[in-house]
mmCIF file of C-alpha atoms in Angstrom:
data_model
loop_
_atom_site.group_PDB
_atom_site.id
_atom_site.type_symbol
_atom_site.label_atom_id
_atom_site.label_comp_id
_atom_site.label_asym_id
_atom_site.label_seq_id
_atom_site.Cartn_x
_atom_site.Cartn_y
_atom_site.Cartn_z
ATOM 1 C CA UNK A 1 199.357 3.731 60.744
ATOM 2 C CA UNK A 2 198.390 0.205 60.445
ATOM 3 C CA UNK A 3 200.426 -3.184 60.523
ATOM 4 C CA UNK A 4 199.571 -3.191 56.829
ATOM 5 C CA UNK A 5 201.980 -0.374 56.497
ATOM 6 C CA UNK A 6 204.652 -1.553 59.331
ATOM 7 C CA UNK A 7 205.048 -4.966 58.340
ATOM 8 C CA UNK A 8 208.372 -5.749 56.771
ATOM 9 C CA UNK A 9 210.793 -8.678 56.315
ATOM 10 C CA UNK A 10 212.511 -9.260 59.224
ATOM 11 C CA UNK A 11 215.520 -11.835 59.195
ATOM 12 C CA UNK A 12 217.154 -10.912 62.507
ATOM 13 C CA UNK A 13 216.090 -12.372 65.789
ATOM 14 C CA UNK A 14 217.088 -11.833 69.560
ATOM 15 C CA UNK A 15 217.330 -15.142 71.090
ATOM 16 C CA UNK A 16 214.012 -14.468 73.071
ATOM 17 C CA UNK A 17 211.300 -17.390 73.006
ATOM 18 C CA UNK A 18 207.716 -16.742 71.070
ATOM 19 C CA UNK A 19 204.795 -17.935 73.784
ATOM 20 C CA UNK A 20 203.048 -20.372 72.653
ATOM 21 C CA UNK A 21 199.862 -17.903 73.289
ATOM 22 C CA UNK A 22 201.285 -16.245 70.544
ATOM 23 C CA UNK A 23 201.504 -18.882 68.422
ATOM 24 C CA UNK A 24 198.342 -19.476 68.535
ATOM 25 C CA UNK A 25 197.473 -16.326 67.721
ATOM 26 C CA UNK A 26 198.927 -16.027 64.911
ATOM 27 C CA UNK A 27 197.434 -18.974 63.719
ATOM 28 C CA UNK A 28 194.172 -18.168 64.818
ATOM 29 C CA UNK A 29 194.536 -15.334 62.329
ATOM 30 C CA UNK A 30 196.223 -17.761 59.634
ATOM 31 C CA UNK A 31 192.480 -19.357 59.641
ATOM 32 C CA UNK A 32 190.494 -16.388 59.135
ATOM 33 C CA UNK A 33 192.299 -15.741 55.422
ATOM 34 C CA UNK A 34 189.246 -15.714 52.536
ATOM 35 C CA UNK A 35 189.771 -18.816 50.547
ATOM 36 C CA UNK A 36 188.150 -19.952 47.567
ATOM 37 C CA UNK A 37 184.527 -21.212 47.403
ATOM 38 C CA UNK A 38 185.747 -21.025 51.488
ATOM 39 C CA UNK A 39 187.740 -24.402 50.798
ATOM 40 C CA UNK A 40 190.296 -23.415 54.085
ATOM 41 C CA UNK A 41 192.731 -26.243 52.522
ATOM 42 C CA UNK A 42 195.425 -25.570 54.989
ATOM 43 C CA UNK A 43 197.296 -27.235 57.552
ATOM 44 C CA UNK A 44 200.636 -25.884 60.175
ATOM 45 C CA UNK A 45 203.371 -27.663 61.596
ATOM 46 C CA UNK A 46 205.023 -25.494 64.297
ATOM 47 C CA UNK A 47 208.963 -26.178 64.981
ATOM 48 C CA UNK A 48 210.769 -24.916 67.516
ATOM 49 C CA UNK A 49 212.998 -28.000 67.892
ATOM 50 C CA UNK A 50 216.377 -26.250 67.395
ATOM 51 C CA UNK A 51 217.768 -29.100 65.206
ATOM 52 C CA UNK A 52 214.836 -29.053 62.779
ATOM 53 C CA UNK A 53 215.234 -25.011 62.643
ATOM 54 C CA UNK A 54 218.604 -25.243 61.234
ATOM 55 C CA UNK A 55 217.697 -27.951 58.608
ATOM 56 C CA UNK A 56 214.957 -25.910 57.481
ATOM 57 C CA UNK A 57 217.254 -22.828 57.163
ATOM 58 C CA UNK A 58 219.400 -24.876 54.764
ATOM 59 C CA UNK A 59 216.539 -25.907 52.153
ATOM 60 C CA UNK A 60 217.529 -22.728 50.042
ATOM 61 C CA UNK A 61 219.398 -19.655 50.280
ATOM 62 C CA UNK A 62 216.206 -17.561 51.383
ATOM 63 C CA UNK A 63 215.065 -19.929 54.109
ATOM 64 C CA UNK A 64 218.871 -19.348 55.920
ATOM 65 C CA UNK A 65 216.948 -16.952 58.895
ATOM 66 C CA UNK A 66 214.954 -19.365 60.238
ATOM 67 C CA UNK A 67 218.591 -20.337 61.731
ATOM 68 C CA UNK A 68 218.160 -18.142 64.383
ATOM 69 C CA UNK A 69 214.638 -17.749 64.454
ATOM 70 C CA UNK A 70 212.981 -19.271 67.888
ATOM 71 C CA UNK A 71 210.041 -20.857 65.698
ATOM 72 C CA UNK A 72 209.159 -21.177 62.337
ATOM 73 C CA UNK A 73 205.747 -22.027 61.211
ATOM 74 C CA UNK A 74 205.445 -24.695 58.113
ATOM 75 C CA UNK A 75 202.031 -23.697 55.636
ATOM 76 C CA UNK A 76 201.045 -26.493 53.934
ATOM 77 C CA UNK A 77 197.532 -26.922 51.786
ATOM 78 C CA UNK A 78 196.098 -30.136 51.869
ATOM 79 C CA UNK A 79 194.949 -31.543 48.945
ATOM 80 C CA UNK A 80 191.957 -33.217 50.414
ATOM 81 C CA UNK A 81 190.464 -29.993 50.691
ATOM 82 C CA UNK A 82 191.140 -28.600 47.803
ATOM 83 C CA UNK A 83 187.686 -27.621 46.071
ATOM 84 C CA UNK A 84 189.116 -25.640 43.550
ATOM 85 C CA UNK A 85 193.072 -26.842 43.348
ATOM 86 C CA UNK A 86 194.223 -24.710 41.230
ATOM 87 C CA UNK A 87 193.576 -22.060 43.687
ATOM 88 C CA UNK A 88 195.352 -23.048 46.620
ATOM 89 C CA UNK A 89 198.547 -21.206 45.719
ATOM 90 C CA UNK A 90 196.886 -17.842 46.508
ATOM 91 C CA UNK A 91 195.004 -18.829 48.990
ATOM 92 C CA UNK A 92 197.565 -19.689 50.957
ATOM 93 C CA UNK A 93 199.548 -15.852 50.021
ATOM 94 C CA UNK A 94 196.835 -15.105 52.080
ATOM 95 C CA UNK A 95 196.728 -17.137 54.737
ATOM 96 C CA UNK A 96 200.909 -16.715 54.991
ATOM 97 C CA UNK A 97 200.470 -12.559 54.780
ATOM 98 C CA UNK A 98 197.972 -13.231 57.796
ATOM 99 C CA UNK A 99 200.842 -14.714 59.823
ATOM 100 C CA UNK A 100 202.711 -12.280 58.863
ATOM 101 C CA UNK A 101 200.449 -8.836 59.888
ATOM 102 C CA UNK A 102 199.532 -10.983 63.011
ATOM 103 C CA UNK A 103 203.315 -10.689 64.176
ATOM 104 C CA UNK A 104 203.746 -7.344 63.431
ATOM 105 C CA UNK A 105 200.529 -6.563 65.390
ATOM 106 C CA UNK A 106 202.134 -8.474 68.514
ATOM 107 C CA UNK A 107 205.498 -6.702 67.130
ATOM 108 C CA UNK A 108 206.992 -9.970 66.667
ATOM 109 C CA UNK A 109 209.286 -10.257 62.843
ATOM 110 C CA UNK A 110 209.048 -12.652 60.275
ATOM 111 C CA UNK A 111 209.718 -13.322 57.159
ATOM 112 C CA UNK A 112 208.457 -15.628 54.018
ATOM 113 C CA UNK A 113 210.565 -17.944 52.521
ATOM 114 C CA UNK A 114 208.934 -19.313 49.332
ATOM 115 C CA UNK A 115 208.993 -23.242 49.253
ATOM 116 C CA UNK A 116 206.263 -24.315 46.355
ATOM 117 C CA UNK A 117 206.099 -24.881 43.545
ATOM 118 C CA UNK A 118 209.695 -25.590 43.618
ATOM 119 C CA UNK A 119 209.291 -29.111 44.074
ATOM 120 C CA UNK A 120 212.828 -30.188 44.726
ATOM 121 C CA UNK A 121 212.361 -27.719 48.212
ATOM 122 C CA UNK A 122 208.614 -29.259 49.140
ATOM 123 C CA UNK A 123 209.959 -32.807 48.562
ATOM 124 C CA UNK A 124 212.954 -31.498 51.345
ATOM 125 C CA UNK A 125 210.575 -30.384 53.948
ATOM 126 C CA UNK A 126 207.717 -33.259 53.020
ATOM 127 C CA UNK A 127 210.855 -36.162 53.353
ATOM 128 C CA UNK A 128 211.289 -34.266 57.079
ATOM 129 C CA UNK A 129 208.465 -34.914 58.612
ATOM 130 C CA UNK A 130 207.114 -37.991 56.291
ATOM 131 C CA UNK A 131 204.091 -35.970 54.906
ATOM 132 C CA UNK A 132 201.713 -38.332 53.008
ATOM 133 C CA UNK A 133 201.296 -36.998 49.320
ATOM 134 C CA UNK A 134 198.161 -35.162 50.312
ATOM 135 C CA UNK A 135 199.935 -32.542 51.811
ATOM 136 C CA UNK A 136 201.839 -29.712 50.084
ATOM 137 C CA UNK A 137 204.607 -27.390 51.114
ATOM 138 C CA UNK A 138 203.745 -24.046 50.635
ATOM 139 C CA UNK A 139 206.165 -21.530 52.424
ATOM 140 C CA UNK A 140 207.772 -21.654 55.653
ATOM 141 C CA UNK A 141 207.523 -18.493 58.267
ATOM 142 C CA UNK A 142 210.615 -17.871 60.347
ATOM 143 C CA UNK A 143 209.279 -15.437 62.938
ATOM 144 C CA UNK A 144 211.246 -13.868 66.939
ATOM 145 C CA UNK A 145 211.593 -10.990 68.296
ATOM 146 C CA UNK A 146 213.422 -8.295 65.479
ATOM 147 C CA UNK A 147 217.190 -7.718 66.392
ATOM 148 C CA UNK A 148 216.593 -4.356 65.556
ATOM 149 C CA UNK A 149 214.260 -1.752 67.430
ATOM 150 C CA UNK A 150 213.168 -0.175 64.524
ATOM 151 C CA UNK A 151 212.799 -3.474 61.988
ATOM 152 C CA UNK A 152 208.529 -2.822 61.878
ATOM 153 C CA UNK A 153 209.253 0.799 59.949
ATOM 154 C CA UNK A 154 207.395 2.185 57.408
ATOM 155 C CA UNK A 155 209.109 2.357 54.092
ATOM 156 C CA UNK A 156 206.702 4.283 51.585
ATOM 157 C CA UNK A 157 206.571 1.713 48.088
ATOM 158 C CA UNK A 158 203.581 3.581 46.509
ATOM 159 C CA UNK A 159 203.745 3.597 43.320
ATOM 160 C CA UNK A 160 201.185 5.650 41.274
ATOM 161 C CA UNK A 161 202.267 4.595 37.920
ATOM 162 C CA UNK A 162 200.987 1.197 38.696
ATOM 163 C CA UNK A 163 197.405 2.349 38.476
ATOM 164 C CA UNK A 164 194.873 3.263 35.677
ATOM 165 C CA UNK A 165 191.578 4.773 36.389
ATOM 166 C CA UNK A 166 188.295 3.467 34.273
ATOM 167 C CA UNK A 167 185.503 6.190 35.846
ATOM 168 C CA UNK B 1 190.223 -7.518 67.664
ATOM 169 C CA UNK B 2 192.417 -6.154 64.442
ATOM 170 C CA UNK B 3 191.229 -5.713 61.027
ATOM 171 C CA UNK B 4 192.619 -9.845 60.212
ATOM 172 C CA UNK B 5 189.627 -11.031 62.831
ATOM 173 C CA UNK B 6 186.956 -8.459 61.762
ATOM 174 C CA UNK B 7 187.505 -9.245 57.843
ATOM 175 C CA UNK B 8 184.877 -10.944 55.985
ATOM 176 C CA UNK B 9 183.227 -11.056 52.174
ATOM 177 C CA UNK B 10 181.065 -8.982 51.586
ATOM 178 C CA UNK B 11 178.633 -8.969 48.696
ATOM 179 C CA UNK B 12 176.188 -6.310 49.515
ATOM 180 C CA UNK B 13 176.230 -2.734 49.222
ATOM 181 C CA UNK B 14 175.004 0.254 49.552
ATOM 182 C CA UNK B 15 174.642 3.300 46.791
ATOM 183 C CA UNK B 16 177.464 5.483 48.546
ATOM 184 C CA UNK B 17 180.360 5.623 46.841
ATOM 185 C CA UNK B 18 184.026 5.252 48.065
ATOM 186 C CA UNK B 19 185.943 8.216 48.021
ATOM 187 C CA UNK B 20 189.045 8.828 45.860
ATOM 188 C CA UNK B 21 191.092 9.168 49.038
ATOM 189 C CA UNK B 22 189.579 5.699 50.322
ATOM 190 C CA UNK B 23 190.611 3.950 46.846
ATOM 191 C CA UNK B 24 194.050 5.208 47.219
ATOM 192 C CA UNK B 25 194.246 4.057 50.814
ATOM 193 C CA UNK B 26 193.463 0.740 49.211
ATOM 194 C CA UNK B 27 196.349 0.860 46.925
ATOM 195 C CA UNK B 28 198.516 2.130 49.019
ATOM 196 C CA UNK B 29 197.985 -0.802 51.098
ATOM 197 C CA UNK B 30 198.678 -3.176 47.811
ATOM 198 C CA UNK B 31 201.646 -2.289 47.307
ATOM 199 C CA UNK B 32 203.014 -3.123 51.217
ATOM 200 C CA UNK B 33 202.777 -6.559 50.748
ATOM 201 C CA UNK B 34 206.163 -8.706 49.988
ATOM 202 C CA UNK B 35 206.903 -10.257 47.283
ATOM 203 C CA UNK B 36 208.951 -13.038 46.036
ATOM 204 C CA UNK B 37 212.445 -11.688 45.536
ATOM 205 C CA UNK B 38 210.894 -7.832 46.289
ATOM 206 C CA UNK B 39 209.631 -8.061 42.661
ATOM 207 C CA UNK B 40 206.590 -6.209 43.168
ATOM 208 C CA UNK B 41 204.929 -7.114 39.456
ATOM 209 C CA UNK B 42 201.541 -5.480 40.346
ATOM 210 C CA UNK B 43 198.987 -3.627 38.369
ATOM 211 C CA UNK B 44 196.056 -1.960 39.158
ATOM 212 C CA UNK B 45 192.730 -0.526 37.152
ATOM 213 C CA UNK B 46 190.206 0.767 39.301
ATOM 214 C CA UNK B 47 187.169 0.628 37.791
ATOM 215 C CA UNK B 48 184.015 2.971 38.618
ATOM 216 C CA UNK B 49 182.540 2.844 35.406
ATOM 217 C CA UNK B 50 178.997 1.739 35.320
ATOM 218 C CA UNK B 51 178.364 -0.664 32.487
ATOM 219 C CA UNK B 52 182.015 -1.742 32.925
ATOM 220 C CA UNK B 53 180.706 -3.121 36.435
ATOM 221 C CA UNK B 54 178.179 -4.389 34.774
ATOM 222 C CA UNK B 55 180.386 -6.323 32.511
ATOM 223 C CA UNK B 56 182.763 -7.592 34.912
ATOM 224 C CA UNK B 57 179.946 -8.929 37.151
ATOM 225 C CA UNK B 58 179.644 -11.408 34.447
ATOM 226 C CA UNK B 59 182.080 -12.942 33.976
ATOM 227 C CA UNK B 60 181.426 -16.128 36.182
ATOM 228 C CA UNK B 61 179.273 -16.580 39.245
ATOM 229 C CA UNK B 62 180.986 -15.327 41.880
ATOM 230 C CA UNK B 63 182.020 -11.864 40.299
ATOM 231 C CA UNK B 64 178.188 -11.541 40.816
ATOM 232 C CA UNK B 65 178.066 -8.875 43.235
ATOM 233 C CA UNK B 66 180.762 -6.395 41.316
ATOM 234 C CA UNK B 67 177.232 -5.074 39.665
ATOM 235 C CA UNK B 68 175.905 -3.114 42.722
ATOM 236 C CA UNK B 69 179.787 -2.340 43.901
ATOM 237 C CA UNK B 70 180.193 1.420 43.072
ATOM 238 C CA UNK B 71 184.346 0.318 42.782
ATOM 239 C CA UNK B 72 185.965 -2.799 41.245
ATOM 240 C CA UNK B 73 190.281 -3.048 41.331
ATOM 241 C CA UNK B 74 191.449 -5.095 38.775
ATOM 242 C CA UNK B 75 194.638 -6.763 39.793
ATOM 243 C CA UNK B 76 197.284 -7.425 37.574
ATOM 244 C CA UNK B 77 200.450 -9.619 37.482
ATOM 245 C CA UNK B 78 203.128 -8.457 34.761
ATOM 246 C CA UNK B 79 205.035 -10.405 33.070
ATOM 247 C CA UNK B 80 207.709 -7.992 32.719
ATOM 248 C CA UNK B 81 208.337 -7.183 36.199
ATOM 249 C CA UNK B 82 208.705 -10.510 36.892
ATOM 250 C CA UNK B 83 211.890 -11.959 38.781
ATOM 251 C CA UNK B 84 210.361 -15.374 40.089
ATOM 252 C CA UNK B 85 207.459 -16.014 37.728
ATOM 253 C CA UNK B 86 206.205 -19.110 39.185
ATOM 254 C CA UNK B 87 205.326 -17.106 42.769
ATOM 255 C CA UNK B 88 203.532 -13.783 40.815
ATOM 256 C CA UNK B 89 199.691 -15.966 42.104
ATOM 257 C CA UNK B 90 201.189 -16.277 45.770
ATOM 258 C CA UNK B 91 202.427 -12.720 46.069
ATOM 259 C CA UNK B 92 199.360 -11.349 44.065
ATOM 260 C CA UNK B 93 197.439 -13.332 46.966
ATOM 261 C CA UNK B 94 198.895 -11.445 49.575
ATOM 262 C CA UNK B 95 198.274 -7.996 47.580
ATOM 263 C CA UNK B 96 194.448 -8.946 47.311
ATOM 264 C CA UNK B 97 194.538 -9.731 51.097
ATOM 265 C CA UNK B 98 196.098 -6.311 51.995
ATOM 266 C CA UNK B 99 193.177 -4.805 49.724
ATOM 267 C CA UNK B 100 190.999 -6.418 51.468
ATOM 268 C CA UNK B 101 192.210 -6.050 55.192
ATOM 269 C CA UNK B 102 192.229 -1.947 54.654
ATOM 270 C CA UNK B 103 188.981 -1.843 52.812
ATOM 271 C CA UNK B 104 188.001 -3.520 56.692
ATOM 272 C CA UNK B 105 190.261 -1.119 58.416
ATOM 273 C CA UNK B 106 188.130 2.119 56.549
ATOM 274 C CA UNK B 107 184.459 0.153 57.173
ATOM 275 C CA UNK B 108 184.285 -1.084 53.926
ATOM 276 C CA UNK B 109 182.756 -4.388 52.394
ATOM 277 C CA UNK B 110 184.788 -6.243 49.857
ATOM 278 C CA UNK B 111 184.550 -9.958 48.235
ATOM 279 C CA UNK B 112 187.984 -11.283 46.213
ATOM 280 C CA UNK B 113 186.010 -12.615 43.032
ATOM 281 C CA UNK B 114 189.113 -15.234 41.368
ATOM 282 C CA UNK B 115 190.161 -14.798 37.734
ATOM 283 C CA UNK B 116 193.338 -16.183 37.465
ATOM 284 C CA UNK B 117 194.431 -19.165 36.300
ATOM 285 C CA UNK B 118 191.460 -19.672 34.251
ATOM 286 C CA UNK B 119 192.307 -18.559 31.015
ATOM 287 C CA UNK B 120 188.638 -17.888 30.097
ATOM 288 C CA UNK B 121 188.348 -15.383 32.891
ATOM 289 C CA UNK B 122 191.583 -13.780 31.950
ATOM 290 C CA UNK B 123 190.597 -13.401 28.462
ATOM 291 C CA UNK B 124 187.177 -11.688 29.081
ATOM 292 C CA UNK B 125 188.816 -8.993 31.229
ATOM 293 C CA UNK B 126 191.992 -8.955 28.966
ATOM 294 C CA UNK B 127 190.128 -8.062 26.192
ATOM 295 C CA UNK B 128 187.835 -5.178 27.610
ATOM 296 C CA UNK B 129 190.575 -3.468 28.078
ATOM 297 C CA UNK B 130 193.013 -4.234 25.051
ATOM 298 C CA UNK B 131 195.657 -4.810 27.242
ATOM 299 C CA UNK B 132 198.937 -6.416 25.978
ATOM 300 C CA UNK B 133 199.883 -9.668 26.535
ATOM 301 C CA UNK B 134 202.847 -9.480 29.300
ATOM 302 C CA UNK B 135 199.369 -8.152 31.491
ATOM 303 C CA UNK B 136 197.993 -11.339 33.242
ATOM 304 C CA UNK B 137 194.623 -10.732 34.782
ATOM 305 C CA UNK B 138 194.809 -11.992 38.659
ATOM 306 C CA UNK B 139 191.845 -10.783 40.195
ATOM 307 C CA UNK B 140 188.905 -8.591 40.353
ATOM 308 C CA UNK B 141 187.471 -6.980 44.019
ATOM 309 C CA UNK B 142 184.019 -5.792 44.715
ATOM 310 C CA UNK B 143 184.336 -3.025 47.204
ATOM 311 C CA UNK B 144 181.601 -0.573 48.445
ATOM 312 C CA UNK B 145 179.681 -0.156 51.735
ATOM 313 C CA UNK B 146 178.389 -2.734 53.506
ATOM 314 C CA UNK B 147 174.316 -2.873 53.075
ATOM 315 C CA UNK B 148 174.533 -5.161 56.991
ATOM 316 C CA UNK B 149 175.755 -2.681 58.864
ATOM 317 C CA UNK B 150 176.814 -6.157 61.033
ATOM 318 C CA UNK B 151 178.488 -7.281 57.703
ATOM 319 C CA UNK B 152 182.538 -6.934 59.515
ATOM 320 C CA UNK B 153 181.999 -8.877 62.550
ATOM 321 C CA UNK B 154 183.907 -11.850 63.885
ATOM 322 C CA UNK B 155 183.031 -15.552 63.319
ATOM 323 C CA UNK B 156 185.700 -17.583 64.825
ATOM 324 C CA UNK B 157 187.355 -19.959 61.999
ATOM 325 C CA UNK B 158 190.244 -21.471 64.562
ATOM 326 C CA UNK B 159 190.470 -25.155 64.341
ATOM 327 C CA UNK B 160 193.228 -26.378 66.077
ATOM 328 C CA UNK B 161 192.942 -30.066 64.823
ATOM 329 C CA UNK B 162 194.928 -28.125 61.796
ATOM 330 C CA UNK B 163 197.967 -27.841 63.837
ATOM 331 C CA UNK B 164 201.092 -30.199 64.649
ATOM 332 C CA UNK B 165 203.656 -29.080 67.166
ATOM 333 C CA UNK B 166 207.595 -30.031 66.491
ATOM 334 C CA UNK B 167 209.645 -29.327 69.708
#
């Protein structure tokens, strides 16, 4: 079974660090997400600066496990980039799901916490670092080590009724 | 190197056909991907149908190579099913990704040709099939084998002039 299948929200974390080879890894396969007409509009910011962890944890109700989390990765698409800009919302799903199946593959957890297009929680994280208004806050990633040995499960969510057949 | 290093587009392919099994693979894989608020609004119409491939390679450019693809899934957002409607593109993103990232893990090809939110795509597709209007058209995939047979290999997109560090 693949990390496709094993991947699952994880908000729990054991106080153990991420290495920063890890990080990277999980960026390097942030970078290899598809993008439209290739326009790779993204940039990261990487926290692990404990204070900036819990103020990102209180930017909405959803973002509250990247409390505990030791690092939380920040996607944001830069608008310079953008070839096609109305595209950069999915895009970046993909690039964040990346992240995501990158950690389970290193069996790290993580979970996305939805930041755009709420703009009341991108102005939040842009006012935190003083992002220029080229760059957009897409999602932030809390990711550790999963409090719970069996967190990267399979859960079955097939659902044939979703599907129609044209042959 | 996992299935997120070896992915690529592929717009090639060969006259084999993917198997039944193989397309439900696919799906199964679709419907592992989070979504905002678990709300899961997917839809799928797989589509082997020759002069529908035909059709749906035209409707712009880049759906170009659906018309030698002996499969093409339709995804769908609906409007019904959804909880967080402003997030259905980002978690449809991550949906096409997973799509995408199996069709690699099973040797297939596959290119993500956008729809969505171009109302003139949506409405071409839309109305081939009569669907009803809570049924947004996201995205259509081209999937088959590769004609390369070095179509899935690595080409190394890190840049790490993308990345700030906060710690």
């Amino acid at each position: 079974m693949n990390i496709l299948f094993t991947r699952r929200s994880v908000r729990s974390f054991t106080d153990e660090a991420v290495s920063e080879a890890q990080v990277e890894q999980l960026l390097k396969a942030a970078m290899q997400a598809p993008s439209a007409r290739n326009q790779q509009c993204w940039e990261f910011i990487v926290v692990t600066k404990k204070d900036d962890l819990v103020k990102l944890s209180q930017t909405h109700s959803g973002a509250k496990p990247i409390e505990n989390a030791p690092v939380c990765i920040i996607v944001l698409g830069n608008k310079e980039r953008m070839v096609m800009p109305d595209r950069w919302e999915q895009d970046l799903g993909a690039v964040t799901q990346n992240i995501l199946l990158q950690a389970t593959e290193l069996g790290l957890g993580s979970v996305w916490c939805g930041i755009a297009p709420a703009e009341d929680r991108m102005d939040l994280v842009k006012n935190m670092y003083g992002l220029n208004d080229n760059l957009l806050v897409y999602c932030t990633i809390a990711i550790g080590h999963p409090k719970n040995s069996d967190a990267l499960k399979f859960v079955d969510r097939y659902d044939s009724s979703r599907v129609t057949y044209v042959k």
